[in-house]
Coordinates of C-alpha atoms and ligand atoms in Angstrom, one line a residue:
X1 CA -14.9 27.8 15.5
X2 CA -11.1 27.5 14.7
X3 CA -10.2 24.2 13.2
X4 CA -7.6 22.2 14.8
X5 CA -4.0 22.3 13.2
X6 CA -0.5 20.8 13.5
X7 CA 1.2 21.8 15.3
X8 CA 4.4 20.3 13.9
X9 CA 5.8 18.9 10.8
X10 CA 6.0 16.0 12.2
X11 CA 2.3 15.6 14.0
X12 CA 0.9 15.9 10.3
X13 CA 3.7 13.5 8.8
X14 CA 3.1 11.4 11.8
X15 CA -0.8 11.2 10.5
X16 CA -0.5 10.9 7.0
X17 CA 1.8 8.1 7.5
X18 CA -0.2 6.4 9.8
X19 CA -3.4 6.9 7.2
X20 CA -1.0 5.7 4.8
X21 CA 0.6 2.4 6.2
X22 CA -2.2 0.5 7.4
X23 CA -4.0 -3.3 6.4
X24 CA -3.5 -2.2 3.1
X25 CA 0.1 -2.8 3.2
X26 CA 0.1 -5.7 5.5
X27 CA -3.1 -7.5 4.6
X28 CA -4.7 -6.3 1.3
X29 CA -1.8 -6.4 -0.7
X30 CA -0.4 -9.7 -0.1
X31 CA -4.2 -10.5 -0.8
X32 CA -4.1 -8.2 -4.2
X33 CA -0.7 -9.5 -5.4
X34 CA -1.8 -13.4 -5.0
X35 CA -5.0 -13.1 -6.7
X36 CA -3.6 -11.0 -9.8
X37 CA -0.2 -12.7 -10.9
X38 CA 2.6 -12.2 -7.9
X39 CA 5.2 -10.1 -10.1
X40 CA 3.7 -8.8 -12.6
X41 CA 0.8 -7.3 -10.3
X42 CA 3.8 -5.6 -8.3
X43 CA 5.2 -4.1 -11.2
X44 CA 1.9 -2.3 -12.7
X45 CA 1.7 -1.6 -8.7
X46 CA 5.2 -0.2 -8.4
X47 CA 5.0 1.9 -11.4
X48 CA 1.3 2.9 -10.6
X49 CA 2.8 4.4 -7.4
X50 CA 5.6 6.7 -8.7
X51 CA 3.7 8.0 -11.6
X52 CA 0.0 8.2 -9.9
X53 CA 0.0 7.8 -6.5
X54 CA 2.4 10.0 -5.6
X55 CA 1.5 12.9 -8.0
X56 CA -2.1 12.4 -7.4
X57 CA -1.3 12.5 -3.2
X58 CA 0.1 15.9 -3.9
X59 CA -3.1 16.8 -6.2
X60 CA -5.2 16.3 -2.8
X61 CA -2.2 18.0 -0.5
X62 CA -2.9 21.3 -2.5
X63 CA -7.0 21.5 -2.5
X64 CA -6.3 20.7 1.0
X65 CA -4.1 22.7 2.0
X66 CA -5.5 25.7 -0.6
X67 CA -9.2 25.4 1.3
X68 CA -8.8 24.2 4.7
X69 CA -12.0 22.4 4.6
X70 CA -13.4 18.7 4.0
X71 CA -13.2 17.2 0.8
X72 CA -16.9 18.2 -0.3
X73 CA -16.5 21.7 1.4
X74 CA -13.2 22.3 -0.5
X75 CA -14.5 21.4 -3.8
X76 CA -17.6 24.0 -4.0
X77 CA -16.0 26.6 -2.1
X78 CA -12.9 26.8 -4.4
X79 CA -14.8 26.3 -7.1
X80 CA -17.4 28.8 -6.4
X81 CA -19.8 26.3 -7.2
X82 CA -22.2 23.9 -5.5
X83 CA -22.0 21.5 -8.6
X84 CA -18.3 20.5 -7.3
X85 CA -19.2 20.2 -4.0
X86 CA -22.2 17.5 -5.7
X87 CA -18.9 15.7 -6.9
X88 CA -17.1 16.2 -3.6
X89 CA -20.2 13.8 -2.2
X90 CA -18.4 10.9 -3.8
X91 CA -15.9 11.2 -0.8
X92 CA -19.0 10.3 1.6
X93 CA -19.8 7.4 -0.3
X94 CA -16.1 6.3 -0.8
X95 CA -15.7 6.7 2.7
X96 CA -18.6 4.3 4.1
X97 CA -17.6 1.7 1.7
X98 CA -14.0 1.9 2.9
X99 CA -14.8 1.8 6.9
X100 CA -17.5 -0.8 6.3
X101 CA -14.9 -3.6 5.2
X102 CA -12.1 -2.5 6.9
X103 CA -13.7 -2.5 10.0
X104 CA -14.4 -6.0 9.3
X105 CA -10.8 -6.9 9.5
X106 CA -9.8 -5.0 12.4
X107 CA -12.3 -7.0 14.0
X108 CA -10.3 -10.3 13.0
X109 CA -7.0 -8.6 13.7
X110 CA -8.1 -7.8 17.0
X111 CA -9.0 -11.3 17.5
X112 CA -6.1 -12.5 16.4
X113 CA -4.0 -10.2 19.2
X114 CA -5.9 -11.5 21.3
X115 CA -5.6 -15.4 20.1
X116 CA -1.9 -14.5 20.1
X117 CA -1.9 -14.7 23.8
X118 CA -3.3 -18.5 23.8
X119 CA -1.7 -19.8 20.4
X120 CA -5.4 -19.9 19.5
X121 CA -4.4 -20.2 16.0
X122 CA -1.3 -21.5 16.1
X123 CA -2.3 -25.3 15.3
X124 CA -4.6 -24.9 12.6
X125 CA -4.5 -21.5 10.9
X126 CA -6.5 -22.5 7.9
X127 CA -9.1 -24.0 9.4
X128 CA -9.2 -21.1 12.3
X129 CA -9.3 -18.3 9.9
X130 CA -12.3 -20.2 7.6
X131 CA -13.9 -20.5 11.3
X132 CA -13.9 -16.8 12.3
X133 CA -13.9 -14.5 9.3
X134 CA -17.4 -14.5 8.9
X135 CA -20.6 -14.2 10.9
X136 CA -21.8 -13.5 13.9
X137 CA -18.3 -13.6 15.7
X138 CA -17.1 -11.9 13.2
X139 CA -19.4 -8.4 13.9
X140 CA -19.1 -8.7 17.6
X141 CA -15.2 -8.1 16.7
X142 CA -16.3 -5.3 14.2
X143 CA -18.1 -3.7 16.4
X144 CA -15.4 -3.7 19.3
X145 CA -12.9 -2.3 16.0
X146 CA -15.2 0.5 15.3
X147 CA -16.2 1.8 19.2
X148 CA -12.4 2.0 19.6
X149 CA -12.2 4.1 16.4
X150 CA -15.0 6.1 17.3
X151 CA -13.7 6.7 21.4
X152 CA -10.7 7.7 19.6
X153 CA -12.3 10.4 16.8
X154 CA -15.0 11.8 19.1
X155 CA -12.4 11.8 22.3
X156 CA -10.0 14.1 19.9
X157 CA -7.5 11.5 21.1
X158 CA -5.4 11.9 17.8
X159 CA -2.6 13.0 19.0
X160 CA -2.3 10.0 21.3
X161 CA -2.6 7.4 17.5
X162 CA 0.2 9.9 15.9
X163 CA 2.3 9.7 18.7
X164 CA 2.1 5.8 18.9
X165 CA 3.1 6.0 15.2
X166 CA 6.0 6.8 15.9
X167 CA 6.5 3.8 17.6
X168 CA 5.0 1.7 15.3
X169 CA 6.5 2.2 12.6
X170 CA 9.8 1.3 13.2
X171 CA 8.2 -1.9 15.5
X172 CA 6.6 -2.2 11.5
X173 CA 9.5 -2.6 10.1
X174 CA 11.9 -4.6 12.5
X175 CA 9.2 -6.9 12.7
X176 CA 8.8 -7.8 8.9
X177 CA 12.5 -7.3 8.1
X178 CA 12.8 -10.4 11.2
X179 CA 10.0 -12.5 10.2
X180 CA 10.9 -11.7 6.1
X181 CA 14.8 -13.0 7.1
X182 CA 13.3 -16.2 8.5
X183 CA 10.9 -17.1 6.0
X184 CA 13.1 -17.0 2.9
X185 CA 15.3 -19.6 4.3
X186 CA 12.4 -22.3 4.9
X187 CA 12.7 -24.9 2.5
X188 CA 10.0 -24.6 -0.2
X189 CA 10.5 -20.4 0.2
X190 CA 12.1 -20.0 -3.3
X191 CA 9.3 -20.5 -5.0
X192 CA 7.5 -17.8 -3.2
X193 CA 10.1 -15.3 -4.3
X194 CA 9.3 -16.7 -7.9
X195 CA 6.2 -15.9 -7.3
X196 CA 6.2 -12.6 -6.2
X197 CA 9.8 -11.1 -7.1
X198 CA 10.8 -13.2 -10.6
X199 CA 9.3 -11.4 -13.5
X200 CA 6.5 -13.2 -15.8
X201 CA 5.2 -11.8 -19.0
X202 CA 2.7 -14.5 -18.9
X203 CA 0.3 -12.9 -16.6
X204 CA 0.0 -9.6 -17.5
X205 CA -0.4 -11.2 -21.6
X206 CA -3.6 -12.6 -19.9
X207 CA -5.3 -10.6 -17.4
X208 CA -4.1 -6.9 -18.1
X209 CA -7.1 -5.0 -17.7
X210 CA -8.0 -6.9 -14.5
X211 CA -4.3 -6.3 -12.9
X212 CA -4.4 -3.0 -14.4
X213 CA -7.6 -2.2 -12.4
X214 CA -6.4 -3.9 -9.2
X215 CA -3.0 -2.5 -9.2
X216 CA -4.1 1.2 -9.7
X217 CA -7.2 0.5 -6.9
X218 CA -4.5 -1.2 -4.6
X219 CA -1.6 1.8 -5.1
X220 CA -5.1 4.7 -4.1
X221 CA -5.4 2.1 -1.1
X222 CA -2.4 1.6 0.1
X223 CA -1.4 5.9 0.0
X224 CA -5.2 6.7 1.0
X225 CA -6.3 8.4 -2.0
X226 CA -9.0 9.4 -4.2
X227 CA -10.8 9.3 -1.0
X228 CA -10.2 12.7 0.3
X229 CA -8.4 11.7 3.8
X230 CA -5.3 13.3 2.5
X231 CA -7.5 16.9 1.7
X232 CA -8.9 16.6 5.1
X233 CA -5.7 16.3 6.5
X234 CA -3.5 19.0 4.4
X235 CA -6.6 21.3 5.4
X236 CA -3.9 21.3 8.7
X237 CA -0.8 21.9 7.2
X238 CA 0.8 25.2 7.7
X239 CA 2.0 26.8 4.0
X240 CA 5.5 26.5 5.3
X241 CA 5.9 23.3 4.5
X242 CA 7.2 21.9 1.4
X243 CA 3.8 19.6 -0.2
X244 CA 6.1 17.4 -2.4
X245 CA 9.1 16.9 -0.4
X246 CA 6.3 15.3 2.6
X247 CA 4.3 13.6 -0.3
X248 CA 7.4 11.6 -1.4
X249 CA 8.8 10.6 2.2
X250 CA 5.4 9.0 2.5
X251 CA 4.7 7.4 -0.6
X252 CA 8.3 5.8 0.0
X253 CA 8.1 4.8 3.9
X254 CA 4.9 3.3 2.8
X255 CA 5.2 1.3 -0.1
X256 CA 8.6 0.0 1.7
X257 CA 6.3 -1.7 4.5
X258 CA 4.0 -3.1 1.2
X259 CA 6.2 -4.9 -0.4
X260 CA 8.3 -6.2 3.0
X261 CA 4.8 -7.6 3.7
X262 CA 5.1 -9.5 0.7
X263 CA 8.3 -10.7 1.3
X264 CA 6.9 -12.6 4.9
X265 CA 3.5 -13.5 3.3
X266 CA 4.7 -15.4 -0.3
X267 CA 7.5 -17.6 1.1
X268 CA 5.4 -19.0 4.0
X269 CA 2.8 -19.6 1.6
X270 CA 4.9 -21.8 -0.5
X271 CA 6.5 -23.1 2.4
X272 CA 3.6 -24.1 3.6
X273 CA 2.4 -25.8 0.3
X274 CA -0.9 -23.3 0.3
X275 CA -2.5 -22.8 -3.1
X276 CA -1.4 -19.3 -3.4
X277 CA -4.6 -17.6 -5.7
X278 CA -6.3 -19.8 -2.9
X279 CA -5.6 -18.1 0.1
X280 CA -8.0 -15.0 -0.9
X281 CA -8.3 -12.0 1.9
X282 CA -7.2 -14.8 4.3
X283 CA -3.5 -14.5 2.8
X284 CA -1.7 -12.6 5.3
X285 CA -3.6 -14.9 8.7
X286 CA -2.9 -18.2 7.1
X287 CA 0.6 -17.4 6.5
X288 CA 1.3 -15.5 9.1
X289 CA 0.0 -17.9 12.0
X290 CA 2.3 -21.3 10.6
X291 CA 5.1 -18.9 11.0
X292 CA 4.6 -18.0 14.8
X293 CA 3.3 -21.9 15.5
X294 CA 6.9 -23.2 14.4
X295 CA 9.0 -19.9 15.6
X296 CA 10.4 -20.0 19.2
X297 CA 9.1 -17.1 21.1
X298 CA 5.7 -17.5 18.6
X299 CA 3.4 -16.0 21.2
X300 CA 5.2 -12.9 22.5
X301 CA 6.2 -12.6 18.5
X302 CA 2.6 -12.7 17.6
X303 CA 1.3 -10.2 20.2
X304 CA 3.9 -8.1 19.3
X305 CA 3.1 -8.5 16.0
X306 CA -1.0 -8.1 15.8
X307 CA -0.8 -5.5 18.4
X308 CA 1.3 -3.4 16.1
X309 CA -0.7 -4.2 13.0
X310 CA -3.8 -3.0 15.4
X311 CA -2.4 0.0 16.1
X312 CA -1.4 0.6 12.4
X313 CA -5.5 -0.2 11.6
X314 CA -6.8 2.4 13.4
X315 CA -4.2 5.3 12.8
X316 CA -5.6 4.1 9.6
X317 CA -9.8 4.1 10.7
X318 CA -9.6 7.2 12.0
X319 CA -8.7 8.6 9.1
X320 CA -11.3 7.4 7.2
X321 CA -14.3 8.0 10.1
X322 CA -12.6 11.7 9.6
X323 CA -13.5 12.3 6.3
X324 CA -17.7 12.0 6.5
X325 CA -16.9 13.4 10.6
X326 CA -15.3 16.3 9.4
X327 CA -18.5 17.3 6.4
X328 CA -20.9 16.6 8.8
X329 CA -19.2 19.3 11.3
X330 CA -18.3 21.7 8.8
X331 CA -21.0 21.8 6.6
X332 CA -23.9 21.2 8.5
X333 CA -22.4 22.0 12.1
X334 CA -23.0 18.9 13.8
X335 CA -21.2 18.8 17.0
X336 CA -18.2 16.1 17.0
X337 CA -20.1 14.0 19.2
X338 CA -22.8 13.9 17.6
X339 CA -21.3 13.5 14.0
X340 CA -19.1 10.8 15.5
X341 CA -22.1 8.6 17.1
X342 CA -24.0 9.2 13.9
X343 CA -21.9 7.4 11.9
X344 CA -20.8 4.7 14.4
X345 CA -24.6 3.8 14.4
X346 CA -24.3 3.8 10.5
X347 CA -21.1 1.9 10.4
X348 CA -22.8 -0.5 13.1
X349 CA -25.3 -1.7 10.4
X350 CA -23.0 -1.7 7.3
X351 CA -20.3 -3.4 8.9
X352 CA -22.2 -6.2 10.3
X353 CA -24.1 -6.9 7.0
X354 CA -20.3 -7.2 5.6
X355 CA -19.1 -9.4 7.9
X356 CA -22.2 -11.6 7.2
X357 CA -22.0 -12.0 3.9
X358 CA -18.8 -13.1 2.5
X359 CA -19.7 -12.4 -1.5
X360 CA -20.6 -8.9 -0.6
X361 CA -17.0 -8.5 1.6
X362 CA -15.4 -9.7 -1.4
X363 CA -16.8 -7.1 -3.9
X364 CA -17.0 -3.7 -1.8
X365 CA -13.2 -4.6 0.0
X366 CA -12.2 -5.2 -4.0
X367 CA -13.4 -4.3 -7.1
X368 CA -16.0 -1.8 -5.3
X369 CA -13.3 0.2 -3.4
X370 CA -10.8 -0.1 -6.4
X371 CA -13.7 2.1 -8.5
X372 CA -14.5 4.7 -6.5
X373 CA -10.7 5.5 -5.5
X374 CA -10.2 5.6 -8.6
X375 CA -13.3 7.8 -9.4
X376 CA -12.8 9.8 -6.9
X377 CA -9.2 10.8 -7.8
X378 CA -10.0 11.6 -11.2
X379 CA -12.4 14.1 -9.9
X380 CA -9.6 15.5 -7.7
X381 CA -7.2 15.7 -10.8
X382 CA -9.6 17.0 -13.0
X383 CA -10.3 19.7 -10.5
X384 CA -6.8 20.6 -9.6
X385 CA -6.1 20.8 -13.4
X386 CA -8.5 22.6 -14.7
X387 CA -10.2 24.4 -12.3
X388 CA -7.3 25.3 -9.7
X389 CA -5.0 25.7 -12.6
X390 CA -2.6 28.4 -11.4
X391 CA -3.2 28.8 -7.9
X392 CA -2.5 24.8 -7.4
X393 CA 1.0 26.1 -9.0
X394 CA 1.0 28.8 -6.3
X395 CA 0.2 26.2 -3.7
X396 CA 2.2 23.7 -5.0
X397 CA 5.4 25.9 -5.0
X398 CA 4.6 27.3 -1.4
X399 CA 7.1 26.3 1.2
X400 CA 8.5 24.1 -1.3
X401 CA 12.3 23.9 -1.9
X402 CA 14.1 25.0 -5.7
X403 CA 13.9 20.7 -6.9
X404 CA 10.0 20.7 -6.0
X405 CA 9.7 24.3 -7.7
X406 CA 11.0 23.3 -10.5
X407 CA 8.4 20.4 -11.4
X408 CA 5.6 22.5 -10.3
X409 CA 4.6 23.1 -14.4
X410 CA 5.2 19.5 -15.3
X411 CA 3.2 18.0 -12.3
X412 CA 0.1 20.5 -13.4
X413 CA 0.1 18.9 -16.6
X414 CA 0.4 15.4 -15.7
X415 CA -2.5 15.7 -12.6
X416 CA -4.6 18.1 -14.8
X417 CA -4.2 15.7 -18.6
X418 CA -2.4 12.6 -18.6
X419 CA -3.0 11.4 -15.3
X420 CA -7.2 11.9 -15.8
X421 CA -7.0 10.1 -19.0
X422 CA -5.2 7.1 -17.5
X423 CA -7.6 7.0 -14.8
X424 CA -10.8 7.7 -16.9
X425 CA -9.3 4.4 -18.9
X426 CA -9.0 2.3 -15.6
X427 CA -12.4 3.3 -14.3
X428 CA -14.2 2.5 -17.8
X429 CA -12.3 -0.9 -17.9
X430 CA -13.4 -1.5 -14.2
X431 CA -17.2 -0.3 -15.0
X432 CA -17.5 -2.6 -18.1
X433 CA -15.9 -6.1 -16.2
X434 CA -18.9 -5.2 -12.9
X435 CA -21.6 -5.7 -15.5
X436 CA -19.8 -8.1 -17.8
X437 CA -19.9 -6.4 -20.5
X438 CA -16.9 -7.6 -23.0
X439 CA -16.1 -4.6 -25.6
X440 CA -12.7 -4.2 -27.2
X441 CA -9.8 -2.3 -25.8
X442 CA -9.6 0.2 -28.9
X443 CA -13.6 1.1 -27.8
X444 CA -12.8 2.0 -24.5
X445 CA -9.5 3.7 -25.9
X446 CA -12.0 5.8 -28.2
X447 CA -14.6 6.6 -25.5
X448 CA -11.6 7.4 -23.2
X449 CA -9.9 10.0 -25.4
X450 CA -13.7 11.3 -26.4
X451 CA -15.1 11.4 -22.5
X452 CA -11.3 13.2 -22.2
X453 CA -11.5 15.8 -24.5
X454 CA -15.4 16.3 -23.2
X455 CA -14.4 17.0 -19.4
X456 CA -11.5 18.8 -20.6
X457 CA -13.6 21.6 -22.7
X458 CA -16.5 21.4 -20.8
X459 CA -14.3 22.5 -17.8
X460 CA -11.8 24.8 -19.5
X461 CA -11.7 28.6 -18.4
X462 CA -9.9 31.3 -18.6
X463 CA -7.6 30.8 -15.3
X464 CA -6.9 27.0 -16.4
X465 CA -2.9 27.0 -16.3
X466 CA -2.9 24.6 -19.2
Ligands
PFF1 N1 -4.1 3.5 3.4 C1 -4.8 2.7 4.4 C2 -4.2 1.3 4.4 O1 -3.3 1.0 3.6 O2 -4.6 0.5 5.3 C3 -6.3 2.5 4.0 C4 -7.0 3.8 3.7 C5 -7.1 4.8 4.7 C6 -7.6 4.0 2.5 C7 -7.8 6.0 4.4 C8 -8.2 5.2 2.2 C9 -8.4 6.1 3.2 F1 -9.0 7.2 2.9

């Protein structure tokens, strides 16, 4: 059967960015930021972005691209090997954690669209946010959050979410640059921007594997990788495009909504006198909602506003329902509709049990999510590097213009080394904080470089480029 493909540059940019800019800008990392130290977290996050995020996007653009395939398809048949394709399996995993939460809260932001329309929440957005976020409310809105996901995946209606990208984006942006404007001048507001723009040593002195961890997870969120969405979507790109020069536009457009996000969610937290480590994954509603209750023109402001943020949720879903969608057809050739209502049914059950228990929503929409991006993109690197070797040059370079060309050698040596060690560190780190397990930075520096040198001879062959 022919796969589908692009048919213009701008129907793949227009999906990758929608992947891309999603709840993980809007709600996540306001959430992320508060709980890890305002400034400092956006720092390690900032930097995180330009010297992994976007490198590692364009590590996942070339297997893409290179194998035309889904992430676990890619893997073994590049690789010749079914043992990669045993590591490609990760994705599948990754990818019902991911949908399992985030379905969750597109069920609340579709509930607050719909509030919008009433003021629902306008009086009382603490207590309306502690009332709805979890239960059996709660998975009736899940549910209705994934059937539209699903209509859209097994309808093929794509091209329908990319289009309305276009539209939402720039709604995005308007509509945080307006409500961002407003809430610095409320009085109380400076201390938000403290918070979240005024740098503090302090933090990171005290907590810097934990930011470290959360940063890095956050940055793999917010660009939607290490789960291999952005391989099943270069599988679509035509080799005439330039890899690096598309990776960059979106790893700009969408940290640019990120940290506008933050610039609405801090001062109205402060302005609002909220206990900002207190607000937890309810951040972004609490905020948010005083905001539109004391603006004129709150409710057509607030529809506007969650029915943007809906549509950027599910140009975001999609995405990852594509990812175990796209194995099951390729691999096992499962017809879309049946792939499709598969996992709705499966999604049905993990979603609910999320949005029933609280402590569980907490550690698979955090820390769980944060380890196997990270896990997952460290097999991607490791692959690129040392496997791929020179064809990801060749790949790299195709269609790319003489500025991209000329960092192809670099960029191999940073995916394929520095890049795996850095996230081998994080991922250790994260490991030993699940279980508890206190050991001493130089130990996890030693079994780093050791577990390092390990992959890096055990997967060494004659093609590797480095
Ligand atoms: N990047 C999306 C967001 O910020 O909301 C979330 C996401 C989508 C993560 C797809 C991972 C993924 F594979």
């Amino acid at each position: 059967m022919a796969r589908e493909s692009w048919n213009t540059r701008v129907g793949f940019i227009l999906a990758a960015v929608g992947s891309a800019v999603g709840l993980g800008n809007i709600w996540r990392f306001p959430w992320m930021t508060a709980e890890n130290g305002g400034s400092a977290f956006l720092l390690v996050y900032l930097l995180i972005i330009v010297a992994v995020g976007v490198p590692g996007l364009l590590g996942e653009f070339v297997i893409g691209r290179r194998a035309n395939r889904n992430p676990v398809g890619a893997l073994a048949s590049l690789s010749g090997s079914k043992r990669w394709g045993y590591v490609g399996l990760i994705t599948v995993v990754t990818a019902l954690s991911l949908l399992s939460f985030y379905s969750v809260v597109g069920g609340w932001i579709i509930r607050y669209f719909l509030g919008s329309f009433t003021g629902a929440y306008f009086a009382q957005p603490g207590a309306y946010f502690e009332a709805i976020n979890f239960g059996w409310e709660a998975a009736g809105f899940h549910v209705l959050f994934l059937a539209i996901t699903g209509t859209i995946v097994y309808a093929g209606v794509r091209r329908g979410i990319e289009i309305a990208t276009k539209v939402m984006m720039p709604s995005i942006v308007v509509l945080l640059v307006g409500l961002a404007a407003w809430a610095v001048t409320q009085p109380g507001a400076g201390a938000g921007l403290d918070f979240y723009l005024a740098f503090e040593m302090a933090p990171l002195r005290e907590n810097f594997f934990d930011i470290l961890l959360a940063a890095a997870g956050q940055a793999l969120f917010t660009l939607s990788v290490g789960a291999g969405t952005m391989i099943t979507y270069a599988s679509y790109i035509g080799e005439d495009r330039s890899l690096a020069a598309d990776g960059v536009a979106i790893g700009v457009t969408n940290t640019f909504v990120g940290v506008l996000a933050g610039l609405v969610v801090f001062p109205l937290l402060f302005a609002q006198g909220i206990e900002v480590g207190a607000g937890g994954p309810g951040a972004l509603f609490v905020s948010i909602a005083g905001a539109f209750s004391a603006l004129p023109g709150g409710v057509i402001l607030s529809v506007g506003f969650f029915g943007v943020v809906t549509l950027a949720a599910l140009s975001s879903s999609i995405s990852m329902l594509e990812i175990p969608v796209s194995y099951l057809v390729d691999e096992f050739g499962f017809s879309r509709a049946k792939a499709t209502g598969g996992l709705v049914l499966v999604y049905l059950v993990t979603g609910t049990y999320v949005a029933l228990t609280p402590g569980v929503f907490d550690f698979v929409a955090g820390t769980l999510v944060d380890l196997l991006l990270t896990g997952g993109l460290l097999a991607f690197l490791l692959f690129v590097g040392w496997v791929l070797g020179q064809t990801a040059i060749e790949e790299f370079e195709m269609g790319a213009g003489a500025i991209s060309r000329s960092i192809s050698h670099p960029w191999l040596y940073a995916v394929g080394v520095v890049l795996p060690l850095f996230l081998l560190f994080t991922l250790l780190t994260g490991i030993l904080g699940v279980f508890e397990v206190s050991i001493d930075t130089t130990w996890t520096l030693v079994a780093t470089a050791i577990l390092g040198l390990v992959a890096f001879v055990g997967l060494r062959h004659p093609e590797s480029a480095i």
